[in-house]
CSV table of C-alpha atoms in Angstrom, one decimal:
chain,number,residue,atom,x,y,z
A,1,MET,CA,89.3,123.1,127.6
A,2,PRO,CA,86.7,122.0,125.2
A,3,ASP,CA,83.3,123.6,125.7
A,4,GLY,CA,81.4,121.9,128.5
A,5,ALA,CA,84.5,120.2,130.0
A,6,THR,CA,86.1,120.9,133.3
A,7,ASP,CA,89.3,119.0,134.2
A,8,GLY,CA,88.1,116.1,132.0
A,9,ARG,CA,84.6,116.0,133.4
A,10,LEU,CA,81.5,116.8,131.4
A,11,GLU,CA,79.2,119.7,132.3
A,12,THR,CA,75.5,119.5,132.5
A,13,THR,CA,74.5,123.2,132.4
A,14,PRO,CA,72.1,124.3,129.6
A,15,LEU,CA,73.5,126.2,126.7
A,16,SER,CA,72.5,129.9,126.4
A,17,ASP,CA,72.0,131.9,123.3
A,18,GLU,CA,75.4,133.5,124.0
A,19,ASP,CA,77.0,130.1,124.3
A,20,PHE,CA,75.6,129.1,120.9
A,21,ALA,CA,76.7,132.3,119.2
A,22,ALA,CA,80.3,131.5,120.5
A,23,LEU,CA,80.1,128.0,119.2
A,24,MET,CA,79.0,129.2,115.7
A,25,GLU,CA,82.3,131.1,115.5
A,26,ALA,CA,83.9,127.8,114.6
A,27,CYS,CA,81.5,127.7,111.5
A,28,PRO,CA,82.1,131.0,109.7
A,29,GLY,CA,80.7,129.6,106.5
A,30,ALA,CA,77.3,129.4,108.0
A,31,CYS,CA,77.3,133.0,109.3
A,32,ASP,CA,77.4,134.7,105.9
A,33,VAL,CA,74.5,133.2,104.1
A,34,ARG,CA,70.8,134.1,103.6
A,35,HIS,CA,69.2,130.7,104.1
A,36,LEU,CA,70.3,127.8,106.4
A,37,ALA,CA,69.0,124.3,106.7
A,38,VAL,CA,69.1,122.4,110.0
A,39,GLY,CA,69.0,118.6,110.1
A,40,VAL,CA,66.5,117.6,112.7
A,41,SER,CA,65.8,113.9,113.5
A,42,GLY,CA,63.8,114.8,116.6
A,43,GLY,CA,66.5,113.5,119.0
A,44,ALA,CA,67.7,115.6,121.9
A,45,ASP,CA,70.8,116.8,120.0
A,46,SER,CA,69.1,118.1,116.9
A,47,MET,CA,66.1,119.5,118.8
A,48,ALA,CA,68.5,121.6,120.9
A,49,LEU,CA,70.4,122.6,117.8
A,50,VAL,CA,67.3,123.9,115.9
A,51,LEU,CA,65.9,125.8,119.0
A,52,LEU,CA,69.3,127.5,119.6
A,53,ALA,CA,69.8,128.2,115.9
A,54,ARG,CA,66.4,129.9,115.6
A,55,SER,CA,67.3,132.9,117.8
A,56,TRP,CA,70.9,133.1,116.4
A,57,ALA,CA,69.7,133.1,112.8
A,58,HIS,CA,67.0,135.6,113.5
A,59,ASP,CA,69.5,138.1,115.0
A,60,LEU,CA,71.7,137.8,111.8
A,61,GLY,CA,68.8,138.0,109.4
A,62,ILE,CA,69.2,134.4,108.2
A,63,SER,CA,66.2,132.4,107.1
A,64,LEU,CA,66.1,129.0,108.8
A,65,THR,CA,64.4,125.7,107.7
A,66,ALA,CA,64.4,122.5,109.7
A,67,ILE,CA,64.7,119.4,107.6
A,68,THR,CA,63.7,115.9,108.7
A,69,VAL,CA,64.6,113.0,106.4
A,70,ASP,CA,62.3,110.0,106.7
A,71,HIS,CA,64.0,107.0,105.0
A,72,GLY,CA,61.2,104.6,106.3
A,73,LEU,CA,63.7,102.3,107.9
A,74,ARG,CA,61.7,102.1,111.1
A,75,ALA,CA,57.9,101.6,111.6
A,76,ASP,CA,57.6,104.8,113.7
A,77,SER,CA,59.6,107.1,111.4
A,78,ALA,CA,56.7,108.8,109.7
A,79,ARG,CA,54.9,109.4,113.1
A,80,GLU,CA,58.1,110.8,114.6
A,81,ALA,CA,58.6,113.2,111.6
A,82,ALA,CA,55.0,114.4,112.1
A,83,LEU,CA,55.7,114.9,115.8
A,84,VAL,CA,58.8,117.0,115.0
A,85,ALA,CA,56.8,119.1,112.5
A,86,SER,CA,54.2,119.7,115.2
A,87,TRP,CA,56.8,120.7,117.8
A,88,LEU,CA,58.6,123.1,115.5
A,89,GLY,CA,55.4,124.5,114.1
A,90,GLY,CA,54.5,125.5,117.6
A,91,GLU,CA,57.8,127.3,117.9
A,92,GLY,CA,57.2,129.1,114.6
A,93,ILE,CA,60.1,127.3,112.9
A,94,ALA,CA,59.7,126.4,109.2
A,95,HIS,CA,60.0,122.6,108.7
A,96,GLN,CA,60.1,120.2,105.8
A,97,THR,CA,59.9,116.4,105.8
A,98,LEU,CA,61.8,114.7,103.0
A,99,ARG,CA,60.8,111.1,102.3
A,100,VAL,CA,63.4,108.8,100.8
A,101,LEU,CA,62.1,105.7,99.0
A,102,ASN,CA,65.1,103.4,98.7
A,103,PRO,CA,65.2,99.6,99.2
A,104,ARG,CA,66.7,98.6,102.5
A,105,PRO,CA,70.4,97.6,101.9
A,106,SER,CA,71.5,94.1,102.9
A,107,ALA,CA,74.6,95.5,104.6
A,108,GLY,CA,76.0,98.9,105.7
A,109,LEU,CA,72.6,100.2,106.8
A,110,GLN,CA,73.9,103.2,108.8
A,111,ARG,CA,76.2,104.4,106.0
A,112,ALA,CA,73.4,104.0,103.4
A,113,ALA,CA,71.0,106.0,105.6
A,114,ARG,CA,73.6,108.8,106.0
A,115,ASP,CA,74.2,108.9,102.3
A,116,TRP,CA,70.4,109.1,101.7
A,117,ARG,CA,70.1,111.9,104.2
A,118,PHE,CA,72.9,113.9,102.6
A,119,ALA,CA,71.6,113.4,99.1
A,120,ALA,CA,68.1,114.6,100.3
A,121,PHE,CA,69.7,117.6,102.0
A,122,ASP,CA,71.7,118.4,98.9
A,123,ALA,CA,68.7,118.3,96.5
A,124,TRP,CA,66.6,120.4,98.9
A,125,CYS,CA,69.4,123.0,99.4
A,126,ARG,CA,70.0,123.3,95.6
A,127,ALA,CA,66.3,123.8,95.0
A,128,ASN,CA,65.9,126.3,97.8
A,129,ASP,CA,69.2,128.2,97.4
A,130,ALA,CA,70.1,127.2,101.0
A,131,GLY,CA,73.2,125.9,102.8
A,132,PRO,CA,75.2,124.9,104.7
A,133,VAL,CA,73.3,122.3,106.6
A,134,LEU,CA,73.7,122.5,110.4
A,135,LEU,CA,74.2,119.1,112.1
A,136,ALA,CA,74.1,118.2,115.8
A,137,HIS,CA,77.1,115.9,116.1
A,138,THR,CA,78.3,116.1,119.7
A,139,LEU,CA,81.5,115.6,121.7
A,140,GLU,CA,80.5,111.9,122.2
A,141,ASP,CA,79.8,111.5,118.5
A,142,GLN,CA,83.3,112.8,117.8
A,143,ALA,CA,84.9,110.4,120.2
A,144,GLU,CA,83.0,107.4,118.7
A,145,THR,CA,84.1,108.5,115.2
A,146,LEU,CA,87.7,108.6,116.4
A,147,TRP,CA,87.6,105.1,117.9
A,148,GLN,CA,85.9,103.7,114.8
A,149,ARG,CA,88.7,105.1,112.6
A,150,VAL,CA,91.4,103.8,115.0
A,151,ALA,CA,89.8,100.4,114.6
A,152,ALA,CA,89.8,100.8,110.8
A,153,ASP,CA,93.5,101.7,110.8
A,154,SER,CA,92.8,105.2,109.4
A,155,GLY,CA,95.8,107.4,108.6
A,156,PRO,CA,96.3,110.9,110.1
A,157,ASP,CA,93.5,112.4,108.0
A,158,GLY,CA,91.0,109.9,109.4
A,159,LEU,CA,92.1,110.4,113.0
A,160,ALA,CA,91.2,114.1,112.7
A,161,ALA,CA,87.6,112.8,112.7
A,162,MET,CA,84.8,115.3,112.0
A,163,ARG,CA,85.5,118.9,111.2
A,164,PRO,CA,83.3,121.9,112.3
A,165,GLU,CA,83.0,122.7,108.6
A,166,ALA,CA,83.2,120.2,105.9
A,167,ARG,CA,82.1,119.5,102.3
A,168,VAL,CA,80.8,116.0,101.5
A,169,ALA,CA,79.9,115.3,97.9
A,170,GLY,CA,79.5,119.0,97.3
A,171,LEU,CA,77.1,119.4,100.3
A,172,GLU,CA,78.4,122.0,102.9
A,173,LEU,CA,78.0,120.9,106.5
A,174,ALA,CA,78.5,122.8,109.7
A,175,ARG,CA,78.8,121.1,113.1
A,176,PRO,CA,78.8,123.6,116.0
A,177,PHE,CA,78.4,121.0,118.8
A,178,LEU,CA,81.6,118.9,118.3
A,179,THR,CA,83.0,120.2,121.6
A,180,VAL,CA,79.7,120.0,123.5
A,181,PRO,CA,78.6,117.0,125.5
A,182,LYS,CA,75.2,115.6,125.0
A,183,SER,CA,74.4,116.2,128.7
A,184,ARG,CA,74.3,120.0,128.0
A,185,LEU,CA,71.9,119.6,125.1
A,186,VAL,CA,69.6,117.4,127.2
A,187,ALA,CA,69.8,120.1,130.0
A,188,THR,CA,69.0,122.8,127.4
A,189,LEU,CA,65.8,121.0,126.3
A,190,ARG,CA,64.7,120.4,129.9
A,191,SER,CA,65.2,124.0,130.8
A,192,ARG,CA,62.9,124.9,127.9
A,193,GLY,CA,60.3,122.2,128.6
A,194,GLN,CA,60.9,120.6,125.2
A,195,ALA,CA,60.4,116.9,124.6
A,196,TRP,CA,62.4,114.8,122.1
A,197,VAL,CA,62.4,111.5,120.3
A,198,ASP,CA,64.3,108.5,121.6
A,199,ASP,CA,65.6,106.6,118.6
A,200,PRO,CA,65.9,102.8,119.5
A,201,SER,CA,68.6,102.3,116.8
A,202,ASN,CA,70.9,104.2,119.2
A,203,ARG,CA,70.9,101.1,121.3
A,204,ASP,CA,71.2,98.6,118.5
A,205,ARG,CA,74.4,96.6,119.2
A,206,ARG,CA,74.6,95.4,115.6
A,207,PHE,CA,76.1,98.8,114.7
A,208,THR,CA,79.8,99.3,115.4
A,209,ARG,CA,79.3,102.9,116.7
A,210,ILE,CA,76.9,101.6,119.4
A,211,GLY,CA,79.6,99.2,120.6
A,212,PHE,CA,82.0,102.1,121.2
A,213,ARG,CA,79.1,104.1,122.8
A,214,GLU,CA,78.6,101.3,125.4
A,215,MET,CA,82.4,101.2,126.1
A,216,ALA,CA,82.4,105.0,126.9
A,217,SER,CA,82.5,104.6,130.6
A,218,CYS,CA,85.3,102.1,130.5
A,219,LEU,CA,87.3,104.4,128.2
A,220,GLU,CA,86.6,107.3,130.6
A,221,ALA,CA,87.9,105.3,133.5
A,222,VAL,CA,91.3,104.8,131.9
A,223,GLY,CA,91.6,108.4,130.7
A,224,LEU,CA,90.5,107.9,127.2
A,225,GLY,CA,87.0,109.5,127.4
A,226,ALA,CA,85.3,112.0,125.0
A,227,VAL,CA,87.2,115.0,126.3
A,228,GLN,CA,90.6,113.3,125.7
A,229,ALA,CA,89.5,112.1,122.3
A,230,GLN,CA,88.5,115.7,121.4
A,231,ARG,CA,92.0,116.9,122.4
A,232,PHE,CA,93.5,114.2,120.2
A,233,THR,CA,91.3,114.9,117.2
A,234,GLY,CA,92.1,118.7,117.6
A,235,ALA,CA,95.8,117.9,117.3
A,236,MET,CA,95.2,115.7,114.3
A,237,ARG,CA,93.1,118.3,112.7
A,238,ARG,CA,96.0,120.8,113.0
A,239,ALA,CA,98.3,118.2,111.5
A,240,ARG,CA,95.9,117.7,108.6
A,241,LEU,CA,95.7,121.4,107.9
A,242,ALA,CA,99.5,121.5,107.9
A,243,MET,CA,99.7,118.5,105.5
A,244,ASP,CA,97.1,120.2,103.3
A,245,GLY,CA,99.4,123.3,103.1
A,246,HIS,CA,102.5,121.2,102.3
A,247,CYS,CA,100.5,119.3,99.6
A,248,ALA,CA,99.3,122.6,98.1
A,249,ALA,CA,102.9,124.0,98.1
A,250,PHE,CA,104.2,120.9,96.3
A,251,MET,CA,101.5,121.1,93.6
A,252,GLU,CA,102.1,124.9,93.1
A,253,ARG,CA,105.8,124.2,92.5
A,254,HIS,CA,105.8,120.9,90.7
A,255,GLY,CA,102.3,120.2,89.3
A,256,ARG,CA,98.9,121.4,88.2
A,257,VAL,CA,95.3,120.7,88.9
A,258,LEU,CA,93.2,121.4,85.8
A,259,ALA,CA,89.7,122.7,85.4
A,260,THR,CA,88.7,119.6,83.5
A,261,GLY,CA,89.3,117.3,86.5
A,262,ALA,CA,92.8,116.0,86.0
A,263,ALA,CA,96.1,116.6,87.7
A,264,TRP,CA,99.8,116.0,87.1
A,265,PHE,CA,103.1,116.4,88.9
A,266,ASP,CA,106.8,115.9,88.0
A,267,ASP,CA,108.1,112.6,89.1
A,268,ARG,CA,111.6,113.7,90.2
A,269,PRO,CA,110.5,116.0,93.1
A,270,PHE,CA,107.8,113.4,94.0
A,271,ASN,CA,110.4,110.6,94.2
A,272,ALA,CA,112.5,112.8,96.6
A,273,LEU,CA,109.6,113.1,99.0
A,274,PRO,CA,109.6,111.0,102.2
A,275,GLU,CA,107.4,107.9,101.6
A,276,MET,CA,104.7,108.9,104.1
A,277,PHE,CA,104.3,112.3,102.7
A,278,ALA,CA,104.2,110.9,99.1
A,279,GLU,CA,101.4,108.5,100.2
A,280,LEU,CA,99.4,111.4,101.7
A,281,LEU,CA,99.8,113.5,98.7
A,282,LEU,CA,98.8,110.8,96.2
A,283,SER,CA,95.9,109.7,98.4
A,284,ARG,CA,94.6,113.2,98.5
A,285,LEU,CA,94.9,113.8,94.8
A,286,VAL,CA,93.3,110.5,93.9
A,287,GLY,CA,90.4,111.2,96.3
A,288,ALA,CA,89.8,114.6,94.6
A,289,ILE,CA,90.2,113.5,91.0
A,290,GLY,CA,88.2,110.2,91.5
A,291,GLY,CA,85.4,111.8,93.5
A,292,GLY,CA,85.3,108.8,95.8
A,293,ALA,CA,83.3,108.8,99.0
A,294,LEU,CA,86.1,107.1,100.8
A,295,PRO,CA,89.9,107.5,100.5
A,296,PRO,CA,91.7,104.7,98.6
A,297,ARG,CA,93.0,101.8,100.7
A,298,ARG,CA,96.3,102.6,102.4
A,299,ALA,CA,98.0,99.4,101.3
A,300,ARG,CA,97.2,100.1,97.6
A,301,VAL,CA,98.5,103.7,97.9
A,302,THR,CA,101.7,102.4,99.5
A,303,ARG,CA,102.3,99.9,96.6
A,304,LEU,CA,101.7,102.6,94.0
A,305,VAL,CA,104.1,105.0,95.6
A,306,LEU,CA,106.8,102.4,95.7
A,307,ALA,CA,106.1,101.6,92.1
A,308,LEU,CA,106.4,105.3,91.1
A,309,LYS,CA,109.6,105.7,93.1
A,310,ASN,CA,111.3,102.5,91.8
A,311,ARG,CA,110.4,102.5,88.1
A,312,GLU,CA,111.6,105.0,85.5
A,313,ALA,CA,109.8,103.6,82.5
A,314,PRO,CA,106.3,104.7,81.7
A,315,PHE,CA,103.5,102.6,83.3
A,316,THR,CA,99.9,102.8,84.3
A,317,ARG,CA,97.9,101.7,87.3
A,318,THR,CA,94.4,102.3,88.6
A,319,LEU,CA,93.6,103.5,92.1
A,320,GLY,CA,90.4,104.9,93.7
A,321,GLY,CA,88.5,105.3,90.4
A,322,CYS,CA,91.5,107.0,88.8
A,323,ILE,CA,94.2,106.1,86.2
A,324,VAL,CA,97.6,107.0,87.5
A,325,SER,CA,100.2,107.0,84.7
A,326,ARG,CA,103.9,108.0,84.5
A,327,HIS,CA,104.7,109.4,81.0
A,328,SER,CA,108.0,109.4,79.2
A,329,ASN,CA,108.4,113.2,79.8
A,330,GLY,CA,108.5,112.6,83.6
A,331,LYS,CA,105.0,113.7,84.3
A,332,VAL,CA,102.7,111.6,86.5
A,333,TRP,CA,99.1,112.1,85.5
A,334,ILE,CA,96.0,111.4,87.6
A,335,CYS,CA,92.8,111.1,85.6
A,336,ARG,CA,89.4,109.8,86.2
A,337,GLU,CA,88.7,106.3,84.9
A,338,PRO,CA,86.2,106.9,82.1
A,339,ALA,CA,84.4,103.6,82.7
A,340,ARG,CA,83.9,104.6,86.4
A,341,CYS,CA,82.2,107.9,85.5
A,342,ALA,CA,78.6,108.4,86.7
A,343,PRO,CA,75.8,107.9,84.2
A,344,SER,CA,74.4,110.7,82.2
A,345,VAL,CA,72.0,113.2,83.8
A,346,ARG,CA,69.2,115.4,82.5
A,347,LEU,CA,69.7,119.0,83.4
A,348,ASN,CA,66.9,121.6,83.1
A,349,PRO,CA,67.5,125.3,82.5
A,350,ARG,CA,68.8,127.2,85.6
A,351,GLU,CA,69.1,123.9,87.4
A,352,SER,CA,72.4,122.9,89.0
A,353,THR,CA,73.6,119.4,89.6
A,354,ARG,CA,76.7,117.6,90.8
A,355,TRP,CA,77.9,115.1,88.2
A,356,ASP,CA,80.3,112.3,89.0
A,357,ASN,CA,80.8,113.8,92.4
A,358,ARG,CA,83.4,116.1,90.8
A,359,PHE,CA,81.7,118.8,88.7
A,360,GLU,CA,79.1,121.4,89.6
A,361,VAL,CA,77.1,122.0,86.4
A,362,VAL,CA,74.5,124.6,85.5
A,363,SER,CA,72.8,125.5,82.3
A,364,THR,CA,70.8,128.5,80.8
A,365,GLU,CA,70.0,126.7,77.6
A,366,SER,CA,66.4,127.1,76.5
A,367,GLY,CA,65.7,123.4,77.0
A,368,PRO,CA,66.9,120.4,79.0
A,369,ILE,CA,70.3,118.9,78.2
A,370,GLU,CA,71.8,115.5,78.6
A,371,LEU,CA,75.2,115.6,80.3
A,372,GLY,CA,77.6,112.7,80.7
A,373,ARG,CA,81.2,111.8,80.0
A,374,LEU,CA,82.7,112.7,76.6
A,375,GLY,CA,83.6,109.1,75.8
A,376,GLU,CA,85.2,107.7,72.7
A,377,GLU,CA,82.4,108.6,70.3
A,378,GLY,CA,82.2,112.2,71.7
A,379,TRP,CA,86.0,112.5,71.4
A,380,ARG,CA,85.8,111.4,67.7
A,381,TRP,CA,83.0,113.9,67.1
A,382,ILE,CA,84.9,116.8,68.6
A,383,LYS,CA,88.0,115.9,66.6
A,384,HIS,CA,86.2,115.9,63.3
A,385,HIS,CA,83.5,118.5,63.7
A,386,ASP,CA,84.9,121.0,66.3
A,387,PRO,CA,88.7,121.2,66.1
A,388,GLU,CA,88.6,124.8,67.4
A,389,THR,CA,87.3,123.6,70.7
A,390,LEU,CA,90.0,120.9,70.8
A,391,VAL,CA,92.7,123.6,70.4
A,392,GLU,CA,91.0,126.1,72.7
A,393,LEU,CA,90.7,123.7,75.6
A,394,GLY,CA,94.0,122.1,75.0
A,395,LEU,CA,92.4,118.6,74.9
A,396,ALA,CA,95.1,117.3,72.6
A,397,ASN,CA,97.6,117.8,75.4
A,398,LEU,CA,95.7,115.7,77.9
A,399,PRO,CA,96.1,111.9,78.4
A,400,HIS,CA,93.4,110.0,76.5
A,401,ALA,CA,91.6,109.0,79.7
A,402,ALA,CA,91.4,112.6,80.8
A,403,ARG,CA,89.7,113.6,77.6
A,404,LEU,CA,87.2,110.8,77.7
A,405,SER,CA,86.1,111.5,81.3
A,406,ILE,CA,85.3,115.2,81.0
A,407,PRO,CA,81.7,116.2,81.1
A,408,ALA,CA,80.0,116.8,77.7
A,409,ILE,CA,76.6,117.6,76.3
A,410,HIS,CA,75.1,115.0,74.0
A,411,GLU,CA,72.3,115.9,71.6
A,412,LEU,CA,69.8,113.5,70.2
A,413,ASP,CA,71.1,114.2,66.7
A,414,GLY,CA,74.6,113.0,67.7
A,415,THR,CA,76.0,116.5,68.1
A,416,VAL,CA,78.5,116.8,71.0
A,417,SER,CA,79.8,119.9,72.8
A,418,VAL,CA,81.7,120.5,75.9
A,419,PRO,CA,80.7,123.0,78.6
A,420,HIS,CA,82.6,126.2,79.5
A,421,PHE,CA,85.0,125.1,82.1
A,422,VAL,CA,85.7,127.4,85.0
A,423,PRO,CA,88.3,127.0,87.8
A,424,GLY,CA,87.0,127.0,91.3
A,425,VAL,CA,83.2,127.6,91.4
A,426,GLY,CA,80.7,127.7,94.1
A,427,VAL,CA,77.5,125.6,94.3
A,428,LYS,CA,75.9,127.5,91.4
A,429,PRO,CA,78.2,129.1,88.8
A,430,ALA,CA,76.9,132.5,87.8
A,431,LEU,CA,75.7,132.6,84.2
A,432,SER,CA,74.9,135.6,82.0
A,433,ASP,CA,74.8,134.2,78.4
A,434,PRO,CA,73.0,131.0,77.3
A,435,LEU,CA,75.6,128.3,77.9
A,436,VAL,CA,76.5,125.4,80.1
A,437,VAL,CA,79.1,125.9,82.8
A,438,ALA,CA,81.0,123.1,84.5
A,439,GLY,CA,83.2,123.8,87.5
A,440,PHE,CA,85.6,121.1,88.8
A,441,SER,CA,84.7,121.2,92.5
A,442,PRO,CA,86.2,118.5,94.6
A,443,ASP,CA,85.4,118.5,98.3
A,444,ALA,CA,89.0,119.3,99.4
A,445,ASP,CA,89.4,123.1,99.9
A,446,TRP,CA,93.1,123.1,99.1
A,447,VAL,CA,92.6,121.2,95.8
A,448,ARG,CA,89.9,123.6,94.7
A,449,ALA,CA,92.2,126.6,95.4
A,450,LEU,CA,94.8,125.1,93.0
A,451,ILE,CA,92.5,124.6,90.0
A,452,MET,CA,93.8,126.3,86.9
A,453,PRO,CA,92.5,126.7,83.3
A,454,LEU,CA,93.6,124.2,80.7
A,455,ASN,CA,96.0,126.6,79.0
A,456,ALA,CA,97.9,126.9,82.2
A,457,GLY,CA,98.7,123.2,82.3
């Protein structure tokens, strides 16, 4: 049974420190760090999380900081952030309020707010050498996510819903409460005499998630409640892990993922794959190489798989911010579209950044650097002024789009250089000599594990 569920019914008993320690076993990545952040909105779920995490972290010698992101979308947000700071200060818990000053979007408000929160968490964690971020998503949140993805016609990956541990745009997240009903968290706060903030947006029917929340009792009545949804997502998560393993095995035998952010596979074994598996593989690779926040549309993936299977001649298509091309030698390359790369960024010494949602970059140069895509001008400069680098990195063997989309350092005098590429890096690559290191680091664990140096491609 999921934690807090008995024969499909939700429990209302408070969580103990021992209960929380057991829940954290599903988030091993958060148990072996020196500094953790906890996202705290002030609602019942996140307040219960930070209070329980405080004792757990203390026992393990882990520093803990509560983070409240105020995006100014409601008139009371600043007051509520100050109230949370007061509550946590009284508990001796370190707290930071991060204010986000972005214009209100005309559509997609909840998604924009989530992206702003994650970006704020990421910047703070990088600056404070912290992570992962603990989030208080509950059993009910998991069920709502599942029904949203059913409505959106998500594939097997989407139906696995949220994972206890995940990486989103390089930010590591841990969600220990996915099997815990909200009723137990409310009971936990009441047993401790702790108040919480009631967010009125949780009742706003303009948001799709709220519609599913209001349908919860009806779904429960027909046997499709939160507990049943959790069982289903657990089965889909196991299926997703199995598919990740099959995708990794295929790429180990028939392809490569390169440290410069491109991948290839042989077309003959790909054409022999069942159509559904071929679609899953292609969608996963495009998501990793393109750095997209969302997977490519299933209909477009299906059309591209059919084209790959039915055409022998070389051809090129675009999908999910990538260029997918079949070459005359039988290789199918997946490269980032150069025109879709992120703008250049300014990177200071010992500062790490995530560029184009694909590369983790850090520098020990004496001054700031400007980092962006290599581009046509940069490629011409490297060819004429630094042919040794061209040979060393094997750039001549890459498709042209793959060359143009790699990160490069652009000096004011027109000089161009490429970073030292490393396969599979953490959030901050270790540096000893003055240089710039770029690690291709997609969110998917199985893709990161396959990354190889250029000379292995």
